[in-house]
């Protein structure tokens, strides 16, 4: 039977992060499909540079997520971590447009992925906290769906700009700062106070026997006046 008291609308913060994910991936995917051609054709890098480009970047992101996940358990740190993670990406990505060597692109790509590793665990934890249990699947589905939508729209715009002759590769990379600025504005509007976070309740099936045994032990240890 359907529970009429169950919430039917996603929290505002979830929708906000959906748009943040869409715009951030829009900006990101304007650039990264172009990087192999940029590194080899413009900067003269080889196969080793291309391998290091993604290998080092994804390793950095995975490594940072280990520490960021632990910090994300502290509710008061989640907001600053999310904003800092997006700030790093927004600032670093356009700088790739003015690089003159493959190793510079690799370094900036690594820094960008450090930002991703920093923001992802607290963002997911915050979405889970502000969303009722009945809507968590829908919340993460919205966030991932909008994320992938941005990943499709970004390369389409980059292709159109290049195919129409409106911009060269460096100009397209530099233009990623425009959606990036909007990302920062939206990320800073995600006002969630730690008291809004709803930790998952422990299982009553597990807690009841423990409480009963503890209560019995305390009662036997404390004499009745």
CSV table of C-alpha atoms in Angstrom, one decimal, residues 91-172:
chain,number,residue,atom,x,y,z
A,91,UNK,CA,40.1,27.9,-12.1
A,92,UNK,CA,42.4,25.3,-13.5
A,93,UNK,CA,40.5,24.2,-16.7
A,94,UNK,CA,40.8,27.5,-18.7
A,95,UNK,CA,44.5,27.8,-17.9
A,96,UNK,CA,45.1,24.7,-20.2
A,97,UNK,CA,44.4,27.1,-23.1
A,98,UNK,CA,47.7,29.0,-22.5
A,99,UNK,CA,50.0,26.0,-21.9
A,100,UNK,CA,53.0,25.5,-24.0
A,101,UNK,CA,54.1,22.0,-23.2
A,102,UNK,CA,52.4,18.6,-22.6
A,103,UNK,CA,53.7,18.3,-19.0
A,104,UNK,CA,51.8,21.5,-18.1
A,105,UNK,CA,48.6,20.0,-19.4
A,106,UNK,CA,49.2,16.8,-17.4
A,107,UNK,CA,49.8,18.8,-14.3
A,108,UNK,CA,46.7,20.9,-14.7
A,109,UNK,CA,44.6,17.8,-15.4
A,110,UNK,CA,45.9,16.2,-12.2
A,111,UNK,CA,45.0,19.3,-10.2
A,112,UNK,CA,41.5,19.3,-11.8
A,113,UNK,CA,40.9,15.7,-10.8
A,114,UNK,CA,42.1,16.5,-7.3
A,115,UNK,CA,39.2,18.9,-7.1
A,116,UNK,CA,36.8,16.1,-8.3
A,117,UNK,CA,38.1,13.8,-5.6
A,118,UNK,CA,37.7,16.4,-3.0
A,119,UNK,CA,34.1,17.4,-3.8
A,120,UNK,CA,32.5,14.0,-4.7
A,121,UNK,CA,32.2,12.3,-1.3
A,122,UNK,CA,30.8,15.3,0.6
A,123,UNK,CA,28.4,16.1,-2.2
A,124,UNK,CA,27.0,12.6,-2.2
A,125,UNK,CA,26.8,12.6,1.6
A,126,UNK,CA,25.0,15.9,1.6
A,127,UNK,CA,22.5,14.7,-1.0
A,128,UNK,CA,21.8,11.6,1.1
A,129,UNK,CA,21.4,13.6,4.2
A,130,UNK,CA,18.9,16.1,2.9
A,131,UNK,CA,16.8,13.6,1.0
A,132,UNK,CA,14.1,11.4,2.7
A,133,UNK,CA,14.9,7.7,2.5
A,134,UNK,CA,12.0,7.1,0.1
A,135,UNK,CA,13.4,9.5,-2.5
A,136,UNK,CA,17.2,8.8,-2.4
A,137,UNK,CA,17.1,6.6,-5.5
A,138,UNK,CA,15.3,9.4,-7.4
A,139,UNK,CA,17.7,12.0,-6.0
A,140,UNK,CA,20.9,10.2,-7.1
A,141,UNK,CA,19.2,9.3,-10.4
A,142,UNK,CA,18.5,13.0,-11.1
A,143,UNK,CA,22.0,14.0,-10.2
A,144,UNK,CA,23.7,11.4,-12.4
A,145,UNK,CA,21.3,12.0,-15.2
A,146,UNK,CA,21.9,15.7,-15.3
A,147,UNK,CA,25.7,15.0,-15.0
A,148,UNK,CA,25.6,12.8,-18.1
A,149,UNK,CA,23.4,15.4,-19.9
A,150,UNK,CA,26.2,17.9,-19.4
A,151,UNK,CA,28.7,15.4,-20.7
A,152,UNK,CA,26.8,15.1,-23.9
A,153,UNK,CA,26.0,18.8,-24.5
A,154,UNK,CA,29.6,20.0,-23.8
A,155,UNK,CA,31.3,18.1,-26.7
A,156,UNK,CA,28.4,19.1,-29.0
A,157,UNK,CA,29.0,22.8,-28.4
A,158,UNK,CA,32.8,22.3,-28.8
A,159,UNK,CA,32.3,20.5,-32.1
A,160,UNK,CA,30.0,23.3,-33.3
A,161,UNK,CA,32.4,26.0,-32.4
A,162,UNK,CA,35.3,24.2,-34.2
A,163,UNK,CA,33.3,23.1,-37.2
A,164,UNK,CA,31.8,26.5,-37.8
A,165,UNK,CA,35.2,28.2,-37.6
A,166,UNK,CA,34.0,30.4,-34.7
A,167,UNK,CA,36.9,29.4,-32.5
A,168,UNK,CA,40.1,27.4,-32.4
A,169,UNK,CA,41.0,24.7,-29.8
A,170,UNK,CA,42.6,27.2,-27.3
A,171,UNK,CA,39.6,29.5,-27.5
A,172,UNK,CA,37.2,26.6,-26.8
